[in-house]
CSV table of C-alpha atoms in Angstrom, one decimal:
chain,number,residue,atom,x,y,z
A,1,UNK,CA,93.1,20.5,47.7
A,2,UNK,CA,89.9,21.0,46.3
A,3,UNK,CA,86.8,19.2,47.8
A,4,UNK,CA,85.4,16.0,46.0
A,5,UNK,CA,82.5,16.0,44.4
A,6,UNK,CA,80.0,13.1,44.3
A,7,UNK,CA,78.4,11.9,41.5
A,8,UNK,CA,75.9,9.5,41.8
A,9,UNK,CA,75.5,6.6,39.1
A,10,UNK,CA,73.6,3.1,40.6
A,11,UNK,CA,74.0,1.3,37.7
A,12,UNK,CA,74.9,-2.4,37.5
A,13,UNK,CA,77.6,-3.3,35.4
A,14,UNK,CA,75.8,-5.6,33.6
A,15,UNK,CA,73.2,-3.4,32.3
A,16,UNK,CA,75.1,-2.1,29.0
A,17,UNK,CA,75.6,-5.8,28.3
A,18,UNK,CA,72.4,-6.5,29.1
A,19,UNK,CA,71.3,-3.8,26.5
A,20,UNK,CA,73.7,-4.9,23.7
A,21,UNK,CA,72.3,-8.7,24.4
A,22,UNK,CA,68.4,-7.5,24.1
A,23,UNK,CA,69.7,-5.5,20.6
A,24,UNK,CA,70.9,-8.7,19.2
A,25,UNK,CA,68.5,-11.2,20.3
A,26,UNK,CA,65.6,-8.1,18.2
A,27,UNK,CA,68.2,-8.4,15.0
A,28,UNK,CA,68.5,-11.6,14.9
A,29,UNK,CA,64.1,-11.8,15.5
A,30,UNK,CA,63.7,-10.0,12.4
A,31,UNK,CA,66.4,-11.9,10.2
A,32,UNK,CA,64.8,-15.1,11.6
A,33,UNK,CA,68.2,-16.1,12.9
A,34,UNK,CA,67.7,-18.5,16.0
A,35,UNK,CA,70.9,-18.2,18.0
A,36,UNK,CA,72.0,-20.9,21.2
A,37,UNK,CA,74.6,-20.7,23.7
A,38,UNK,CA,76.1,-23.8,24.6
A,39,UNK,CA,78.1,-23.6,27.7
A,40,UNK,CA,79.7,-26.5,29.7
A,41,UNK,CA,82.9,-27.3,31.5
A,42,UNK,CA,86.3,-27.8,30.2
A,43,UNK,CA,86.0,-31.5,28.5
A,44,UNK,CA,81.9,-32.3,29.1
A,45,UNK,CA,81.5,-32.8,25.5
A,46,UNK,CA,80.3,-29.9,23.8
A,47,UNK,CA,82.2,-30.4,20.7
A,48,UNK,CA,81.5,-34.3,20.1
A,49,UNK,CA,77.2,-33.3,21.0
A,50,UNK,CA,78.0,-30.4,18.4
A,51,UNK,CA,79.1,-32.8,15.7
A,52,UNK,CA,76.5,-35.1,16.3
A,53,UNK,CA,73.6,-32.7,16.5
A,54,UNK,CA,74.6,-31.0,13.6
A,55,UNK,CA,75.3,-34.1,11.2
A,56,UNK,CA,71.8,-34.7,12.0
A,57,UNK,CA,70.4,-31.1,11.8
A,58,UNK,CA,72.6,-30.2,8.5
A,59,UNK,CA,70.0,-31.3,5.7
A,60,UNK,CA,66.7,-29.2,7.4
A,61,UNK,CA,68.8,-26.3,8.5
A,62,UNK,CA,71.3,-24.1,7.7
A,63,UNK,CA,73.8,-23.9,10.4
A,64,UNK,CA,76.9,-21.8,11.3
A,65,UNK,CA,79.0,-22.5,14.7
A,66,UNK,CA,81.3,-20.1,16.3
A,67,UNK,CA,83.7,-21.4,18.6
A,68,UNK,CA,84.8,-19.4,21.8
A,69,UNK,CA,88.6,-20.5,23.2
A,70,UNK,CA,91.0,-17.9,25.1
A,71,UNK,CA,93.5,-19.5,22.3
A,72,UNK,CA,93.7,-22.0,19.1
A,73,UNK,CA,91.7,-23.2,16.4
A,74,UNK,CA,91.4,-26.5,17.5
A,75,UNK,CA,87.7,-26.9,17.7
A,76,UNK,CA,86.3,-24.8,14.6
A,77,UNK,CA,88.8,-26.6,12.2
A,78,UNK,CA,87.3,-29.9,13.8
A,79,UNK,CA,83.9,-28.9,13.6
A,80,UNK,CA,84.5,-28.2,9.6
A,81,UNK,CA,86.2,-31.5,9.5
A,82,UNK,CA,83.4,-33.1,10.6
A,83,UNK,CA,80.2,-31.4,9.7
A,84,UNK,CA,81.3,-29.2,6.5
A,85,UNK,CA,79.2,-26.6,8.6
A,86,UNK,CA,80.6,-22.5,8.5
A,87,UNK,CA,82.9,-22.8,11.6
A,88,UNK,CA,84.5,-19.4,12.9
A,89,UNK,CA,87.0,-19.5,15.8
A,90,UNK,CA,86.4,-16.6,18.5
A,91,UNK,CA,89.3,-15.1,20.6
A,92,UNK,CA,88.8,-13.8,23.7
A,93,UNK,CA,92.2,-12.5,24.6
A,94,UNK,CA,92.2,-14.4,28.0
A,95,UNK,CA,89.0,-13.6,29.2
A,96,UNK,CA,86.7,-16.8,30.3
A,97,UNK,CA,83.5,-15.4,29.1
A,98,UNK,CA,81.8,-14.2,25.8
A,99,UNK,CA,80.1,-10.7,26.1
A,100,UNK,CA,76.8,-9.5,23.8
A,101,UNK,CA,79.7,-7.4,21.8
A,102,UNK,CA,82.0,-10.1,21.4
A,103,UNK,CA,79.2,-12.2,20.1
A,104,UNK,CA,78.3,-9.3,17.3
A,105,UNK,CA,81.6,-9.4,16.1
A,106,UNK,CA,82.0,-13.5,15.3
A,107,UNK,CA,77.9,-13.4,13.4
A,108,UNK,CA,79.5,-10.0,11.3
A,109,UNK,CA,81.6,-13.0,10.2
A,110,UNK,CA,78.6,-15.5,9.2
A,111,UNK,CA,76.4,-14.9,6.5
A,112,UNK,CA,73.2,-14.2,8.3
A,113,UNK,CA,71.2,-14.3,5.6
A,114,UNK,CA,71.7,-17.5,4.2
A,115,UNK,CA,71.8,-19.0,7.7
A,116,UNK,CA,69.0,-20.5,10.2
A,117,UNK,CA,70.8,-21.6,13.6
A,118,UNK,CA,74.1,-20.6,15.0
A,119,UNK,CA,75.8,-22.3,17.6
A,120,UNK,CA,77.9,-20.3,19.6
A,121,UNK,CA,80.1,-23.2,21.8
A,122,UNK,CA,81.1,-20.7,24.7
A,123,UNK,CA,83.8,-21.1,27.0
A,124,UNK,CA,84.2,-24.2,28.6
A,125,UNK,CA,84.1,-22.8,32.1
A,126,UNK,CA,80.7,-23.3,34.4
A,127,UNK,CA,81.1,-19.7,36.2
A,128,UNK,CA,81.5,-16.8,34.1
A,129,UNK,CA,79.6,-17.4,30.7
A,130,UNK,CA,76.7,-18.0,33.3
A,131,UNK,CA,76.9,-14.0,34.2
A,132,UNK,CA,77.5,-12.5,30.7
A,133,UNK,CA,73.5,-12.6,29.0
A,134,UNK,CA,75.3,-13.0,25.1
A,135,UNK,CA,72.1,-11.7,23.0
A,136,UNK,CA,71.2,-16.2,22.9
A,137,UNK,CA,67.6,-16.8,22.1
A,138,UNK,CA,68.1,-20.2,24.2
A,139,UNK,CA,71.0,-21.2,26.6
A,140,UNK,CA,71.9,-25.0,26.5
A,141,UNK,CA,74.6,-26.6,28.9
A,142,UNK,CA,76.2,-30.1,29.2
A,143,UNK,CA,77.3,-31.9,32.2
A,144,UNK,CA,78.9,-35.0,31.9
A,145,UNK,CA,78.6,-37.5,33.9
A,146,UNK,CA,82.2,-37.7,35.0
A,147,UNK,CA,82.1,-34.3,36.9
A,148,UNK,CA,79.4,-35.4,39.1
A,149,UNK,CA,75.5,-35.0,40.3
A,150,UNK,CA,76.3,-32.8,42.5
A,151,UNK,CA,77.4,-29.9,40.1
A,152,UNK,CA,73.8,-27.8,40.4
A,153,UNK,CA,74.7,-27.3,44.1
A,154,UNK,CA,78.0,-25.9,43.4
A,155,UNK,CA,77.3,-23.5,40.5
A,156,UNK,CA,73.6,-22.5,41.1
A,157,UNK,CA,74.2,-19.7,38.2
A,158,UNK,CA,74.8,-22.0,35.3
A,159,UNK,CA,71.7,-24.1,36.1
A,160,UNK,CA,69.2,-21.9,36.9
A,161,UNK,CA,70.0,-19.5,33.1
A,162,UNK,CA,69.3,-22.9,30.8
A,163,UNK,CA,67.3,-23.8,29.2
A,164,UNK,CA,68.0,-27.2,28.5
A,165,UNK,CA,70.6,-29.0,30.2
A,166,UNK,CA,72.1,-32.6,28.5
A,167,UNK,CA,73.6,-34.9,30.8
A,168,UNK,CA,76.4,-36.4,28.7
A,169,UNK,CA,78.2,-39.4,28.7
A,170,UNK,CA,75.5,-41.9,30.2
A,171,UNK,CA,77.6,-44.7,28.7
A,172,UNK,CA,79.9,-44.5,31.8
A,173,UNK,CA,77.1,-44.0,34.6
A,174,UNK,CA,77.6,-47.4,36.0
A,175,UNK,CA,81.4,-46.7,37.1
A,176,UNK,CA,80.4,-43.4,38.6
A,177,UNK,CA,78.2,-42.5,42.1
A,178,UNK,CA,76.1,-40.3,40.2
A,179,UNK,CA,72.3,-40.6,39.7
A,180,UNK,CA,70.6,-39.4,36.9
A,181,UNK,CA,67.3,-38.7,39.7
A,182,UNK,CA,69.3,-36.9,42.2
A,183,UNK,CA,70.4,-34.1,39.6
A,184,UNK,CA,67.2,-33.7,38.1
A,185,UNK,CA,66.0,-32.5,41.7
A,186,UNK,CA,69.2,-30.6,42.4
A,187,UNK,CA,68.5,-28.9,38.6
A,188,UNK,CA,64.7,-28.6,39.3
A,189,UNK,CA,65.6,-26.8,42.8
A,190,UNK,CA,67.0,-24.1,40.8
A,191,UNK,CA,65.5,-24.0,37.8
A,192,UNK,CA,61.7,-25.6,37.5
A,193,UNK,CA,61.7,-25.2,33.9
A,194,UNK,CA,65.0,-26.5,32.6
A,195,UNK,CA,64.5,-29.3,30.0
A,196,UNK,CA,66.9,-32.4,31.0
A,197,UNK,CA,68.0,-34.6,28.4
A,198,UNK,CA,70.6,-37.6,29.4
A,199,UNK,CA,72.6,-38.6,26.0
A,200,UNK,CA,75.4,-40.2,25.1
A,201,UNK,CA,77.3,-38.0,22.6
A,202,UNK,CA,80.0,-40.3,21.7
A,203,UNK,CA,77.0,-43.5,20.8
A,204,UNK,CA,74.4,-41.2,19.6
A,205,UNK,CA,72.2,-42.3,22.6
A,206,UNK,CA,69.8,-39.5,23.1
A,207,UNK,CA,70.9,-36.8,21.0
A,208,UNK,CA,67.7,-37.5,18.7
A,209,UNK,CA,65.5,-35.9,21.6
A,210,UNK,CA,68.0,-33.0,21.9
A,211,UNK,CA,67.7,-32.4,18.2
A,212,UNK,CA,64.0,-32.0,18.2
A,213,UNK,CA,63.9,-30.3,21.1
A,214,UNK,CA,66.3,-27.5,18.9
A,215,UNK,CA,64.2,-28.1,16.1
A,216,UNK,CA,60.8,-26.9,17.8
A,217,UNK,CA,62.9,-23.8,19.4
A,218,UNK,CA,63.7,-22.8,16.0
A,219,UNK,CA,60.9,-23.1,13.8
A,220,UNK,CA,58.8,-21.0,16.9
A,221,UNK,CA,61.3,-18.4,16.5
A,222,UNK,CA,61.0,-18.0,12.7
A,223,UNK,CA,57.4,-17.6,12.8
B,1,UNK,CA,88.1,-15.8,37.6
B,2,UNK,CA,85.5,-12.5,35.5
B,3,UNK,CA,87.1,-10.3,37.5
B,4,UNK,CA,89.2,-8.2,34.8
B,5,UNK,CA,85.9,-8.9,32.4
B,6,UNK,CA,84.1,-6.7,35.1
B,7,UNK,CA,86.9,-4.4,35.6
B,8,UNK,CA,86.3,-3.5,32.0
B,9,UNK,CA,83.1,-2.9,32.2
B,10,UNK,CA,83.5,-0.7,35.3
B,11,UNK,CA,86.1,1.4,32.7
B,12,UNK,CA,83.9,2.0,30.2
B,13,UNK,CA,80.7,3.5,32.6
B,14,UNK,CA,82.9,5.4,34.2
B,15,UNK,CA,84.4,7.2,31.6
B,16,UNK,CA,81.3,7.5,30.2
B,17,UNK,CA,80.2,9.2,33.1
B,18,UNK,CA,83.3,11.7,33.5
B,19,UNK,CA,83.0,12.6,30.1
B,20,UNK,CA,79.3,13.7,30.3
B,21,UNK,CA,80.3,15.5,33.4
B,22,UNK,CA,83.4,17.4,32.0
B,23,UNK,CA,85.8,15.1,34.4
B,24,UNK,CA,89.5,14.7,33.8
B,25,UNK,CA,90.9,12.4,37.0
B,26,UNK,CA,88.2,10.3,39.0
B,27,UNK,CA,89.8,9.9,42.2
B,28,UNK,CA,87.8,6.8,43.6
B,29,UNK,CA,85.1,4.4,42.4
B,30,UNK,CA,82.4,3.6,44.8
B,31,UNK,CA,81.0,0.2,44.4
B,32,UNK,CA,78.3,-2.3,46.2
B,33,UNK,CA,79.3,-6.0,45.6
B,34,UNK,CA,76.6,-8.9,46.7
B,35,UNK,CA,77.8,-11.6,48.8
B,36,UNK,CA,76.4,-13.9,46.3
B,37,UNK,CA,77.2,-11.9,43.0
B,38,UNK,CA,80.4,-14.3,42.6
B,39,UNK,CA,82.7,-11.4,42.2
B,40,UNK,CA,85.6,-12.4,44.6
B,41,UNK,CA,86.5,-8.5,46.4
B,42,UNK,CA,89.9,-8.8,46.3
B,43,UNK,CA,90.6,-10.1,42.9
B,44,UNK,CA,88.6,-7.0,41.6
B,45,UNK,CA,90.6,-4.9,43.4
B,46,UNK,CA,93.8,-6.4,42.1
B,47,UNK,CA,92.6,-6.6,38.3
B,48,UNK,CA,91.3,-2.6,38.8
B,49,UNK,CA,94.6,-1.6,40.0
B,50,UNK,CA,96.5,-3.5,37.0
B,51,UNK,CA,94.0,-2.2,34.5
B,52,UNK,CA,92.8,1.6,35.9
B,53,UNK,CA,96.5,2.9,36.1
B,54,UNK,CA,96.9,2.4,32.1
B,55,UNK,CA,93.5,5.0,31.8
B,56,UNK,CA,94.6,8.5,32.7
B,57,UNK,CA,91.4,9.3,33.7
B,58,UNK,CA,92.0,6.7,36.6
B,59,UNK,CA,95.5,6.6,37.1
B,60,UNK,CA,95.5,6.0,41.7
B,61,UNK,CA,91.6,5.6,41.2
B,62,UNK,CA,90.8,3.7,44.3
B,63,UNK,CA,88.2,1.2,44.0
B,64,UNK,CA,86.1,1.2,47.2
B,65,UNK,CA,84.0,-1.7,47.7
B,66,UNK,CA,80.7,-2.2,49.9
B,67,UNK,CA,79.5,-5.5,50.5
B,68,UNK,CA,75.9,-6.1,50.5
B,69,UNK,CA,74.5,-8.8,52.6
B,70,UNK,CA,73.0,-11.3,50.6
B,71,UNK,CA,69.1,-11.9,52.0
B,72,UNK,CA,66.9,-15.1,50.7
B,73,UNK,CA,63.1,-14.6,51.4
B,74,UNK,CA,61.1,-18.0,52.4
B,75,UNK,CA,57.5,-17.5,50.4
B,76,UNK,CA,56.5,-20.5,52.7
B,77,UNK,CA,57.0,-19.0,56.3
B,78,UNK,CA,56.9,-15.6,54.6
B,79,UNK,CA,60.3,-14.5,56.6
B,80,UNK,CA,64.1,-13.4,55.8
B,81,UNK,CA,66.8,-15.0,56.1
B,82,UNK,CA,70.9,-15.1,55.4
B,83,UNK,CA,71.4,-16.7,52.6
B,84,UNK,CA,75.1,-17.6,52.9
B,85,UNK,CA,74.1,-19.3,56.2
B,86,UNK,CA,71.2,-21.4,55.0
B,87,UNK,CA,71.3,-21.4,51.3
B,88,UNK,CA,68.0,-22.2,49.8
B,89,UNK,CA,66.7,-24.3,52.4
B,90,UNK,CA,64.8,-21.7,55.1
B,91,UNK,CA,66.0,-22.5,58.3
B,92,UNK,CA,62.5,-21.4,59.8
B,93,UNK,CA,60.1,-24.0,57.9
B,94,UNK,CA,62.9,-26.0,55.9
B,95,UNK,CA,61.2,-25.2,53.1
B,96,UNK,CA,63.4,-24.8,49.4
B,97,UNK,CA,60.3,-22.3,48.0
B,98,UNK,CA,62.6,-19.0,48.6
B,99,UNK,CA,64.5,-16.4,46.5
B,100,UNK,CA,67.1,-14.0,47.2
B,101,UNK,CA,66.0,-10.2,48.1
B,102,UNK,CA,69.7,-8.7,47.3
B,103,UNK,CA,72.8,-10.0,47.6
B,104,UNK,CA,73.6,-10.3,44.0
B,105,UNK,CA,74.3,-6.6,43.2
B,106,UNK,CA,77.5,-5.8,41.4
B,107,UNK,CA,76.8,-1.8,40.5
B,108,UNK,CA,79.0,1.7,40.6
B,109,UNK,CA,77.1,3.6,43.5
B,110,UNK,CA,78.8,6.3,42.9
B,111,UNK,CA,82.2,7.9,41.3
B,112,UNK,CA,84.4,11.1,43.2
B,113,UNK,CA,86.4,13.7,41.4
């Protein structure tokens, strides 16, 4: 048998993605597209904030959303239902994360050019999407209120990649042992800069502050 | 639970690799995995078997795996620690003002043929 022969790579997997995400984020720079990842878990909202953000977004800006699910079209027929917006439905064939790639493929399907903001609603899943960069010019996530305070302890990754993170359904804080104070610090211990914003998506409570807070992102980025 | 999504990506460099190199069967895959990279060992293993053995290139490819001892550094006490032990609190000054040195590497060190 012949001897093996060693060839050295060290190269992080990630790098290509890394690459392909750094490529977008430039394209989308010089079409003046402002593209945010919105990531939560399974059920925090992301749809309902979606909605609401957008209904109040949809006269200054022109918006498209693509909606990452491993199956259905549940969401992007919802979203059209209830915004009018350009709503595509992404596959991922199973896998729990969006890639740069995969992300080039659903804006080939918008109309860049007669478009402002997209909304990519990733994955509802609080590990992976935190690893994959997606070519985003701003990551957003939710966490409702529900799945607890203590949620920037458990999944450091998500936390410390946002930009912004919404704490969602504030209507139902008073049945729950969470405090609003506590996660701040936990979110602050990872990530100093985040932006926290408590809303209610299903009042409306809130999501004014998250909308100008999107606003301001993406008239910088046009300039 | 981005186990296969890596596996994939570990596909693609190394055929890129082998082809630049004139390479028809790679016979293992030499990885370092951080103990905080969230890449569970023995998943990848299992997604790399399911998904290397449909690529000629890799059919028996093994997929060897070094683990990389994840290392915080305290910028209060100015000292290491183990992360995994301690998390972000230093167990020398109890401060939280640290950051991890390694331990979140998920690269191919190397590929034999």
């Amino acid at each position: 048998m012949d001897a093996l022969r060693v060839i050295e790579i060290k190269k992080s997997v990630f790098a290509d993605n890394d690459c392909d995400a750094d490529a977008l984020r430039k394209e989308l720079k010089e079409k003046g597209v402002f593209l945010l990842n919105l990531m939560s878990a399974p059920g925090s909202g992301k749809t309902t904030t979606l909605i609401q953000t957008i209904n109040r977004l949809k006269d200054s800006l022109r918006i498209g959303v693509m909606e990452a699910d491993i199956d259905s079209d549940v969401d992007a027929r919802k979203m059209r239902e209830a915004t009018g917006v350009e709503s595509i439905q992404l596959h991922t064939g199973g896998m729990c994360h969006l890639d740069a790639e995969m992300t080039r493929q659903g804006l080939d399907a918008l109309d860049l050019n007669a478009t402002d903001l997209v909304i990519l609603e990733n994955v509802g899943n609080l590990v992976c999407p935190a690893e994959f960069d997606t070519g985003a010019v701003r990551n957003a996530m939710i966490l409702s209120v529900p799945e607890g305070d203590d949620k920037p302890l458990k999944y450091p990754l998500m936390f410390s990649v946002c930009d912004v993170v919404l704490i969602n359904k504030t209507d139902v804080m008073p049945y729950f042992d969470f405090s609003l104070e506590r996660c701040k610090k936990y979110i602050h211990e990872r990530n100093p800069k985040a932006q926290v914003i408590p809303i209610c998506a299903k009042t409306g409570e809130g999501v004014d502050v998250f909308v100008r807070w999107l606003k301001d992102q993406v008239n910088n980025w046009k300039q | 639970m981005h186990e296969l999504g890596i596996v994939f990506y570990i596909i693609r460099d190394v055929k890129q690799v082998a082809e630049a190199n004139h390479v028809e069967h790679v016979a293992s895959v030499v990885m370092d995995i951080g103990e905080v990279s969230t890449v569970v060992p023995h998943l990848l293993g299992d997604c790399w078997r399911w998904a290397a053995d449909k690529e000629p290139l890799l059919q028996g490819c093994e997929l060897e795996m070094n683990t990389i001892p994840a290392v915080t550094w305290c910028d209060q006490c100015k000292s290491e620690y183990p992360t995994v032990a301690h998390g972000r609190t230093c167990p020398h000054c109890g401060s939280g003002n640290t950051w991890l040195l390694r331990g979140n590497e998920v690269e191919i060190r190397e590929i034999k043929v």
